Short mmCIF file of C-alpha atoms and ligand atoms in Angstrom, two decimals:
data_model
loop_
_atom_site.label_atom_id
_atom_site.label_comp_id
_atom_site.label_asym_id
_atom_site.label_seq_id
_atom_site.Cartn_x
_atom_site.Cartn_y
_atom_site.Cartn_z
CA VAL V 232 195.58 -2.45 100.47
CA SER V 233 197.72 -4.03 103.12
CA SER V 234 196.84 -7.13 104.84
CA LEU V 235 195.37 -7.43 108.51
CA ASN V 236 196.58 -9.92 111.08
CA ILE V 237 193.88 -11.00 113.48
CA ARG V 238 195.18 -12.63 116.77
CA SER V 239 193.04 -15.43 117.96
CA GLY V 240 192.95 -17.98 120.58
CA GLN V 241 192.41 -20.65 117.75
CA GLY V 242 195.49 -19.46 116.18
CA ASP V 243 196.27 -16.13 114.49
CA TYR V 244 195.17 -15.36 110.75
CA SER V 245 195.65 -13.09 108.00
CA VAL V 246 193.20 -11.17 106.06
CA ASP V 247 194.61 -10.46 102.44
CA PHE V 248 193.14 -7.95 99.97
CA TYR V 249 193.16 -8.58 96.13
CA ALA V 250 192.73 -5.96 93.57
CA GLU V 251 191.30 -8.60 91.15
CA ILE V 252 189.74 -11.92 91.18
CA PRO V 253 192.17 -13.86 89.26
CA SER V 254 195.29 -13.23 91.71
CA LEU V 255 192.92 -14.39 94.43
CA ILE V 256 192.28 -17.58 92.56
CA GLU V 257 195.97 -18.06 92.07
CA GLU V 258 196.50 -17.84 95.90
CA LEU V 259 193.70 -20.29 96.50
CA LEU V 260 195.37 -22.96 94.16
CA LYS V 261 198.40 -22.86 96.44
CA VAL V 262 196.49 -24.06 99.68
CA PRO V 263 197.45 -27.88 100.12
CA HIS V 264 194.82 -30.50 100.41
CA ALA V 265 191.87 -27.98 99.73
CA LEU V 266 188.26 -28.87 99.09
CA PHE V 267 186.01 -25.95 97.80
CA ALA V 268 182.42 -25.28 98.96
CA ILE V 269 181.17 -22.60 96.69
CA ASP V 270 177.90 -20.65 96.56
CA GLU V 271 175.83 -22.13 93.57
CA LYS V 272 175.30 -18.37 92.29
CA ILE V 273 179.04 -17.54 92.26
CA LEU V 274 179.58 -20.80 90.17
CA GLN V 275 177.17 -19.47 87.70
CA LEU V 276 178.40 -15.93 87.66
CA TYR V 277 182.03 -16.39 87.67
CA PRO V 278 182.62 -19.62 85.47
CA LYS V 279 185.73 -18.14 83.82
CA GLU V 280 187.62 -16.90 86.74
CA LEU V 281 186.83 -20.05 88.79
CA ALA V 282 187.75 -22.50 85.83
CA PRO V 283 191.42 -23.02 86.89
CA LEU V 284 190.02 -24.18 90.30
CA LEU V 285 187.30 -26.10 89.06
CA GLU V 286 189.45 -28.03 86.78
CA SER V 287 191.94 -29.21 89.20
CA ARG V 288 190.15 -29.22 92.70
CA PRO V 289 187.02 -31.08 94.07
CA SER V 290 184.16 -28.67 94.67
CA PHE V 291 180.75 -28.81 96.18
CA PRO V 292 177.95 -26.28 95.21
CA ILE V 293 175.97 -24.69 98.00
CA PRO V 294 172.47 -22.86 97.55
CA ALA V 295 172.57 -19.83 99.66
CA THR V 296 169.10 -20.31 101.48
CA GLU V 297 168.28 -20.05 105.24
CA ASP V 298 166.65 -23.79 104.69
CA GLU V 299 170.35 -24.93 103.78
CA LYS V 300 171.79 -23.11 106.82
CA THR V 301 170.45 -26.16 108.94
CA LEU V 302 171.68 -29.30 110.29
CA LYS V 303 170.39 -30.83 107.05
CA GLY V 304 172.61 -28.69 105.17
CA VAL V 305 175.57 -29.43 107.53
CA GLU V 306 175.01 -32.93 106.95
CA ARG V 307 174.89 -32.93 103.02
CA LEU V 308 178.23 -30.90 103.16
CA ALA V 309 179.78 -33.49 105.71
CA VAL V 310 178.76 -36.42 103.60
CA TRP V 311 180.37 -34.93 100.68
CA LEU V 312 183.61 -34.25 102.62
CA GLN V 313 183.44 -38.03 103.68
CA GLU V 314 183.03 -39.16 99.85
CA GLN V 315 185.99 -36.96 98.94
CA LYS V 316 187.76 -38.85 101.69
CA ALA V 317 188.77 -35.70 103.71
CA ILE V 318 191.39 -36.05 106.45
CA LYS V 319 192.22 -34.20 109.15
CA GLN V 320 194.75 -32.03 107.15
CA SER V 321 192.12 -31.24 104.62
CA THR V 322 191.37 -27.73 104.35
CA LEU V 323 187.83 -26.76 103.48
CA VAL V 324 187.84 -23.40 101.69
CA THR V 325 184.55 -21.37 101.23
CA ILE V 326 183.62 -19.12 98.56
CA GLY V 327 180.35 -17.29 99.15
CA GLY V 328 178.38 -14.94 101.59
CA GLY V 329 177.25 -15.28 105.11
CA ILE V 330 175.00 -18.22 104.51
CA ILE V 331 177.65 -20.34 103.12
CA GLN V 332 179.97 -19.06 105.75
CA ASP V 333 177.68 -20.47 108.58
CA ILE V 334 177.20 -23.80 107.06
CA CYS V 335 180.97 -24.11 106.25
CA ALA V 336 182.60 -22.92 109.40
CA PHE V 337 180.12 -24.96 111.54
CA THR V 338 180.85 -28.09 109.47
CA ALA V 339 184.76 -27.61 109.54
CA HIS V 340 184.24 -27.24 113.44
CA VAL V 341 182.69 -30.50 113.85
CA TYR V 342 183.98 -32.76 110.95
CA PHE V 343 186.77 -34.98 112.57
CA ARG V 344 186.50 -32.89 115.68
CA GLY V 345 187.71 -29.93 113.62
CA ILE V 346 189.50 -29.41 110.14
CA PRO V 347 191.23 -26.16 108.88
CA TRP V 348 188.76 -23.74 107.29
CA MET V 349 189.52 -20.60 104.99
CA PHE V 350 187.06 -18.14 103.61
CA VAL V 351 186.74 -15.96 100.47
CA PRO V 352 183.61 -13.75 101.33
CA THR V 353 181.68 -12.71 98.23
CA THR V 354 178.71 -10.42 99.84
CA LEU V 355 180.00 -6.94 101.08
CA LEU V 356 178.24 -7.84 104.49
CA SER V 357 180.67 -10.76 104.85
CA MET V 358 183.48 -8.98 103.51
CA CYS V 359 183.19 -5.98 105.97
CA ASP V 360 182.14 -7.88 108.98
CA SER V 361 181.23 -11.36 109.42
CA CYS V 362 184.45 -12.94 107.73
CA ILE V 363 186.40 -12.25 111.09
CA GLY V 364 185.34 -12.91 114.43
CA ALA V 365 184.86 -16.75 114.35
CA LYS V 366 181.22 -16.62 115.15
CA CYS V 367 179.06 -19.18 113.21
CA SER V 368 175.56 -20.35 113.71
CA ILE V 369 172.63 -22.44 111.90
CA ASN V 370 169.04 -22.38 112.06
CA LEU V 371 166.91 -24.81 114.19
CA GLY V 372 163.24 -25.23 113.72
CA LEU V 373 161.52 -21.91 113.25
CA TYR V 374 164.26 -19.82 114.66
CA LYS V 375 167.50 -18.29 113.04
CA ASN V 376 170.95 -18.86 114.51
CA GLN V 377 170.14 -21.03 117.47
CA LEU V 378 172.92 -23.45 117.14
CA GLY V 379 176.62 -22.22 117.01
CA THR V 380 180.25 -22.15 117.73
CA PHE V 381 183.35 -20.28 117.67
CA GLN V 382 185.46 -21.38 114.59
CA SER V 383 188.05 -19.03 113.43
CA PRO V 384 189.34 -19.22 109.61
CA LYS V 385 192.90 -20.26 108.87
CA ARG V 386 192.94 -17.27 106.33
CA VAL V 387 190.53 -15.00 104.66
CA PHE V 388 190.90 -13.80 101.09
CA ILE V 389 189.01 -10.56 99.95
CA ALA V 390 188.38 -9.17 96.41
CA SER V 391 185.82 -6.34 96.53
CA ASP V 392 185.33 -7.16 92.55
CA PHE V 393 182.84 -9.91 93.74
CA THR V 394 180.51 -6.96 94.88
CA ARG V 395 179.85 -5.90 91.14
CA THR V 396 177.26 -8.72 90.68
CA LEU V 397 175.49 -8.03 94.05
CA THR V 398 172.01 -6.46 94.06
CA GLY V 399 171.62 -3.00 95.15
CA GLU V 400 169.82 -4.26 98.15
CA ASP V 401 172.86 -6.73 99.05
CA VAL V 402 175.27 -3.73 98.75
CA ALA V 403 173.10 -1.53 101.03
CA SER V 404 172.96 -4.39 103.53
CA GLY V 405 176.84 -4.48 103.73
CA TYR V 406 176.61 -0.72 104.30
CA GLY V 407 174.59 -1.03 107.32
CA GLU V 408 177.41 -3.16 108.89
CA ILE V 409 180.14 -0.61 107.61
CA LEU V 410 178.19 2.31 109.08
CA LYS V 411 178.14 0.55 112.39
CA LEU V 412 181.81 -0.17 112.30
CA MET V 413 182.72 3.42 111.32
CA LEU V 414 180.58 4.82 114.18
CA THR V 415 182.35 2.28 116.63
CA GLY V 416 185.52 3.72 115.13
CA SER V 417 185.79 7.31 115.52
CA THR V 418 184.88 10.57 114.01
CA GLU V 419 187.67 10.18 111.44
CA HIS V 420 186.04 6.90 110.20
CA LEU V 421 182.67 8.40 109.90
CA ALA V 422 184.12 11.18 107.76
CA PHE V 423 185.97 8.82 105.52
CA LEU V 424 182.70 6.93 104.90
CA GLU V 425 180.77 10.19 104.01
CA HIS V 426 183.66 11.19 101.69
CA ALA V 427 183.85 7.77 100.11
CA ILE V 428 180.25 7.74 99.15
CA ALA V 429 179.91 11.51 98.26
CA GLY V 430 181.03 11.06 94.64
CA THR V 431 179.68 7.82 92.95
CA GLY V 432 177.55 6.50 96.07
CA LEU V 433 177.62 3.13 97.54
CA ARG V 434 179.73 1.51 94.73
CA ASN V 435 182.76 3.63 94.81
CA ALA V 436 186.66 3.23 94.28
CA SER V 437 187.23 3.37 97.84
CA LEU V 438 185.21 0.29 98.81
CA LEU V 439 188.31 -2.00 99.28
CA GLU V 440 189.41 0.60 101.90
CA LEU V 441 186.30 1.04 103.48
CA ILE V 442 186.09 -2.83 103.94
CA ARG V 443 189.65 -2.93 105.36
CA ARG V 444 188.82 -0.02 107.76
CA SER V 445 185.78 -1.81 109.04
CA LEU V 446 187.54 -5.05 109.69
CA GLU V 447 190.26 -2.90 111.55
CA VAL V 448 187.64 -1.52 114.04
CA LYS V 449 186.22 -4.84 114.43
CA LYS V 450 189.51 -6.46 115.04
CA ARG V 451 190.21 -4.05 117.65
CA VAL V 452 187.06 -5.14 119.68
CA ILE V 453 187.24 -8.98 119.08
CA GLU V 454 191.09 -9.24 119.95
CA ALA V 455 190.14 -7.57 123.31
CA ASP V 456 187.04 -9.92 123.72
CA GLU V 457 187.11 -13.06 121.57
CA TYR V 458 184.49 -14.85 123.35
CA GLU V 459 181.75 -12.12 123.90
CA ARG V 460 181.96 -11.67 127.56
CA ASP V 461 181.75 -7.87 127.85
CA LEU V 462 183.54 -5.28 125.12
CA ARG V 463 182.54 -7.46 122.36
CA ARG V 464 178.85 -6.79 123.07
CA ILE V 465 179.22 -3.22 121.70
CA LEU V 466 179.05 -5.06 118.08
CA ASN V 467 175.51 -5.50 119.12
CA TYR V 468 175.15 -1.81 118.51
CA GLY V 469 171.85 -1.16 116.51
CA HIS V 470 171.22 -4.99 116.49
CA THR V 471 168.60 -5.42 119.43
CA PHE V 472 165.90 -3.44 117.43
CA GLY V 473 167.49 -4.27 113.96
CA HIS V 474 166.72 -7.99 114.80
CA ALA V 475 163.31 -7.21 116.17
CA LEU V 476 162.41 -5.42 113.06
CA GLU V 477 163.47 -8.36 110.91
CA SER V 478 161.35 -10.44 113.08
CA VAL V 479 158.31 -8.31 113.03
CA THR V 480 158.55 -7.67 109.22
CA ARG V 481 159.15 -11.39 108.75
CA HIS V 482 162.49 -10.73 106.95
CA GLU V 483 160.96 -8.52 104.35
CA ILE V 484 164.08 -6.22 104.53
CA CYS V 485 167.69 -7.48 104.52
CA HIS V 486 169.78 -7.64 107.60
CA GLY V 487 172.08 -4.67 107.18
CA LEU V 488 169.29 -2.49 106.48
CA ALA V 489 167.29 -3.57 109.51
CA ALA V 490 170.53 -2.85 111.47
CA ALA V 491 171.15 0.51 110.19
CA TRP V 492 167.47 1.47 111.07
CA GLY V 493 168.26 -0.05 114.58
CA LEU V 494 171.28 2.29 114.69
CA ASP V 495 169.03 5.36 114.15
CA LEU V 496 166.55 4.19 116.66
CA ILE V 497 169.28 3.71 119.31
CA ASN V 498 170.85 6.92 118.27
CA TYR V 499 167.41 8.68 119.00
CA ILE V 500 167.06 7.01 122.34
CA SER V 501 170.66 8.12 123.21
CA TRP V 502 169.77 11.66 122.36
CA LYS V 503 166.56 11.70 124.35
CA ARG V 504 168.41 10.23 127.31
CA GLY V 505 170.84 13.28 127.05
CA LEU V 506 174.01 11.08 125.99
CA LEU V 507 174.00 12.24 122.22
CA PRO V 508 173.99 15.78 121.07
CA GLU V 509 171.09 16.56 118.64
CA GLY V 510 173.30 17.44 115.80
CA ASP V 511 175.10 14.02 115.86
CA PHE V 512 171.83 12.25 115.69
CA LYS V 513 170.46 14.29 112.83
CA ARG V 514 173.86 13.93 110.74
CA ILE V 515 173.69 10.05 111.22
CA HIS V 516 169.78 9.96 110.63
CA GLU V 517 170.18 12.05 107.27
CA PHE V 518 173.08 9.58 106.23
CA ILE V 519 170.77 6.77 106.75
CA ARG V 520 167.62 8.33 105.25
CA LYS V 521 169.58 9.18 102.19
CA ASN V 522 171.68 6.09 101.58
CA LEU V 523 169.81 3.11 103.32
CA PRO V 524 166.35 3.56 102.73
CA PHE V 525 163.74 0.82 102.44
CA ARG V 526 159.88 0.53 102.26
CA LEU V 527 157.75 -1.69 104.38
CA LYS V 528 154.23 -3.26 103.46
CA SER V 529 152.86 -1.88 106.63
CA ASN V 530 153.64 0.32 109.62
CA ILE V 531 155.26 -1.35 112.53
CA GLY V 532 153.77 -1.16 116.09
CA VAL V 533 155.72 -0.20 119.11
CA HIS V 534 154.48 -3.19 121.17
CA ASP V 535 155.07 -5.69 118.45
CA LEU V 536 158.75 -4.46 118.19
CA ILE V 537 159.30 -4.57 121.95
CA SER V 538 157.82 -8.20 122.41
CA ALA V 539 160.22 -9.17 119.46
CA ALA V 540 163.05 -7.55 121.13
CA GLN V 541 162.18 -9.36 124.29
CA ARG V 542 162.66 -12.59 122.75
CA ASP V 543 166.35 -11.80 121.97
CA LYS V 544 168.81 -14.35 123.48
CA LYS V 545 170.52 -11.48 125.10
CA VAL V 546 167.63 -10.51 127.26
CA ALA V 547 167.31 -11.74 130.96
CA ASP V 548 165.01 -10.73 133.66
CA GLY V 549 163.14 -8.18 131.53
CA MET V 550 166.41 -6.09 131.30
CA VAL V 551 168.45 -5.76 127.91
CA ASN V 552 171.98 -4.43 127.56
CA LEU V 553 171.39 -1.53 125.02
CA VAL V 554 174.29 -0.27 123.39
CA LEU V 555 173.83 3.32 123.62
CA PHE V 556 175.67 5.83 121.35
CA ALA V 557 177.50 8.92 122.77
CA GLY V 558 178.99 10.02 119.55
CA PRO V 559 181.51 8.17 117.21
CA GLY V 560 183.98 6.00 118.94
CA ASN V 561 181.91 6.29 122.14
CA LEU V 562 179.50 3.35 122.84
CA ARG V 563 178.04 2.54 126.14
CA ILE V 564 176.65 -0.65 127.44
CA VAL V 565 173.60 0.31 129.56
CA LYS V 566 171.35 -2.17 131.36
CA THR V 567 167.91 -1.08 130.63
CA PRO V 568 164.51 -2.09 131.56
CA PHE V 569 161.60 -2.65 129.13
CA ASP V 570 159.55 0.14 130.69
CA ALA V 571 157.09 2.82 129.84
CA THR V 572 160.08 5.27 129.00
CA LEU V 573 161.53 3.16 126.50
CA ALA V 574 158.09 2.44 124.91
CA GLN V 575 157.34 6.18 124.77
CA GLN V 576 160.80 6.93 123.12
CA ILE V 577 160.33 4.09 120.50
CA GLY V 578 156.89 5.39 119.76
CA ASP V 579 158.00 9.09 119.45
CA TYR V 580 160.69 7.90 117.01
CA LEU V 581 158.30 5.94 114.86
CA GLU V 582 156.05 9.15 114.81
CA GLN V 583 158.61 11.74 114.11
CA HIS V 584 161.55 10.34 112.37
CA ASN V 585 160.60 6.95 110.91
CA VAL V 586 161.28 7.76 107.12
CA TYR V 587 160.49 4.20 106.05
CA ARG V 588 156.91 3.55 105.15
N1 NAD L 28 178.61 -15.55 111.31
C1 NAD L 28 178.50 -14.62 111.42
O1 NAD L 28 179.21 -13.78 112.04
C2 NAD L 28 177.32 -13.80 110.66
C3 NAD L 28 177.23 -12.32 110.78
C4 NAD L 28 176.19 -11.73 109.94
C5 NAD L 28 175.27 -12.47 109.28
N2 NAD L 28 175.34 -13.87 109.35
C6 NAD L 28 174.61 -14.66 108.50
O2 NAD L 28 174.79 -14.48 106.91
C7 NAD L 28 173.61 -14.59 106.41
C8 NAD L 28 173.52 -13.37 105.36
O3 NAD L 28 174.72 -13.40 104.67
P1 NAD L 28 175.07 -12.32 103.53
O4 NAD L 28 174.04 -11.15 103.66
O5 NAD L 28 176.42 -12.34 103.45
O6 NAD L 28 174.48 -13.04 102.21
P2 NAD L 28 173.87 -14.30 101.65
O7 NAD L 28 174.98 -15.42 101.90
O8 NAD L 28 172.70 -14.74 102.32
O9 NAD L 28 173.78 -14.14 100.12
C9 NAD L 28 172.95 -13.22 99.60
C10 NAD L 28 172.48 -13.61 98.28
O10 NAD L 28 173.72 -13.19 97.56
C11 NAD L 28 174.31 -14.16 96.56
N3 NAD L 28 175.50 -13.80 96.34
C12 NAD L 28 176.65 -14.12 97.17
N4 NAD L 28 177.57 -13.65 96.60
C13 NAD L 28 177.33 -12.99 95.33
C14 NAD L 28 177.88 -12.16 94.42
N5 NAD L 28 179.37 -11.82 94.55
N6 NAD L 28 177.15 -11.73 93.43
C15 NAD L 28 175.89 -12.01 93.32
N7 NAD L 28 175.18 -12.61 94.34
C16 NAD L 28 175.89 -13.07 95.32
C17 NAD L 28 173.76 -15.27 97.22
O11 NAD L 28 173.62 -16.53 96.49
C18 NAD L 28 172.40 -15.00 97.81
O12 NAD L 28 171.40 -15.21 96.85
C19 NAD L 28 172.44 -14.81 107.40
O13 NAD L 28 172.12 -16.00 107.38
C20 NAD L 28 173.19 -14.28 108.66
O14 NAD L 28 172.55 -14.93 109.69
C21 NAD L 28 176.48 -14.49 109.92
ZN1 ZN L 29 174.77 -7.57 111.64
#
């Protein structure tokens, strides 16, 4: 699988793909002045693969918890960098999922006003989506992702082999974002996704290629709009109500599954507003129902969902920029009021199509 080059105002960078973990580690050993911050669980699961690195380079274990993704976690890492006598030319290399990514990108951004940062994503979600685009954020008080900045990596190294040890839920979570990006791409992207999982399901031989295609779609969007002024907002497709579901259920389900559910709801609203043919809604609805299902302890109420959506950072004056779906590759940002029509459509969806109980 060939490399991707990402253009960025902070310096262009490449995303390289590796068929196996040992060849990826060999590349990491060539990075000068490298200090490693590694997900604790990865240290436990891959001792043999990591041995050459751990024997010769400084490394710091980080637990992947939302509690660590705070100023306290950033401070712990920064103090370690200081103890290691990190200098402005030192490179912080991160091995882990989205949580470790956010802690490390944030820390690299502020340590000595910025040191180089590289990333080895180990969850499917971080491989197919969050590893490019430079956004990072940490939690503050009771709320998630309140402090943040843009810090692009100097390099990204991907081996889909890391996904073998992920739980089924974490694999499905990644597919929520893959689905979003394939639908943002084109009809061909959607067909490729359906074809890839038709045989052996979510863990299939085309996974590395699916990751590359997802990143390629995201690359097109972020290169056109790195700092989320306009076009980049289409990456929020499915996320307004996905985040609301996460909040209403107090994170009972993982992010990607909530986002996939949010896509389905937004597609339903798009159908009811005359933007999307019924056939397209049903095709994608079936895909989600079959491949990305989940259960909830209790049913969700329309009004809880709407009031959670209204607390989103992106809501202003009672209006929300909904990303509506007019078909693969055809997203529309539409400024929408939280009115009776919207509540009615969400209510109808929950009654007629909400397969998650
Ligand atoms: N910066 C961004 O652009 C961005 C985008 C999306 C999400 N996020 C953030 O990322 C976080 C979620 O990240 P995530 O879903 O990648 O997962 P994660 O970092 O929360 O990890 C999930 C679990 O998988 C474990 N794990 C990681 N790699 C593994 C592997 N190869 N095998 C077995 N277990 C492994 C972790 O230890 C953890 O227990 C959230 O905090 C979210 O806010 C950031
Ligand atoms: Zn997401």
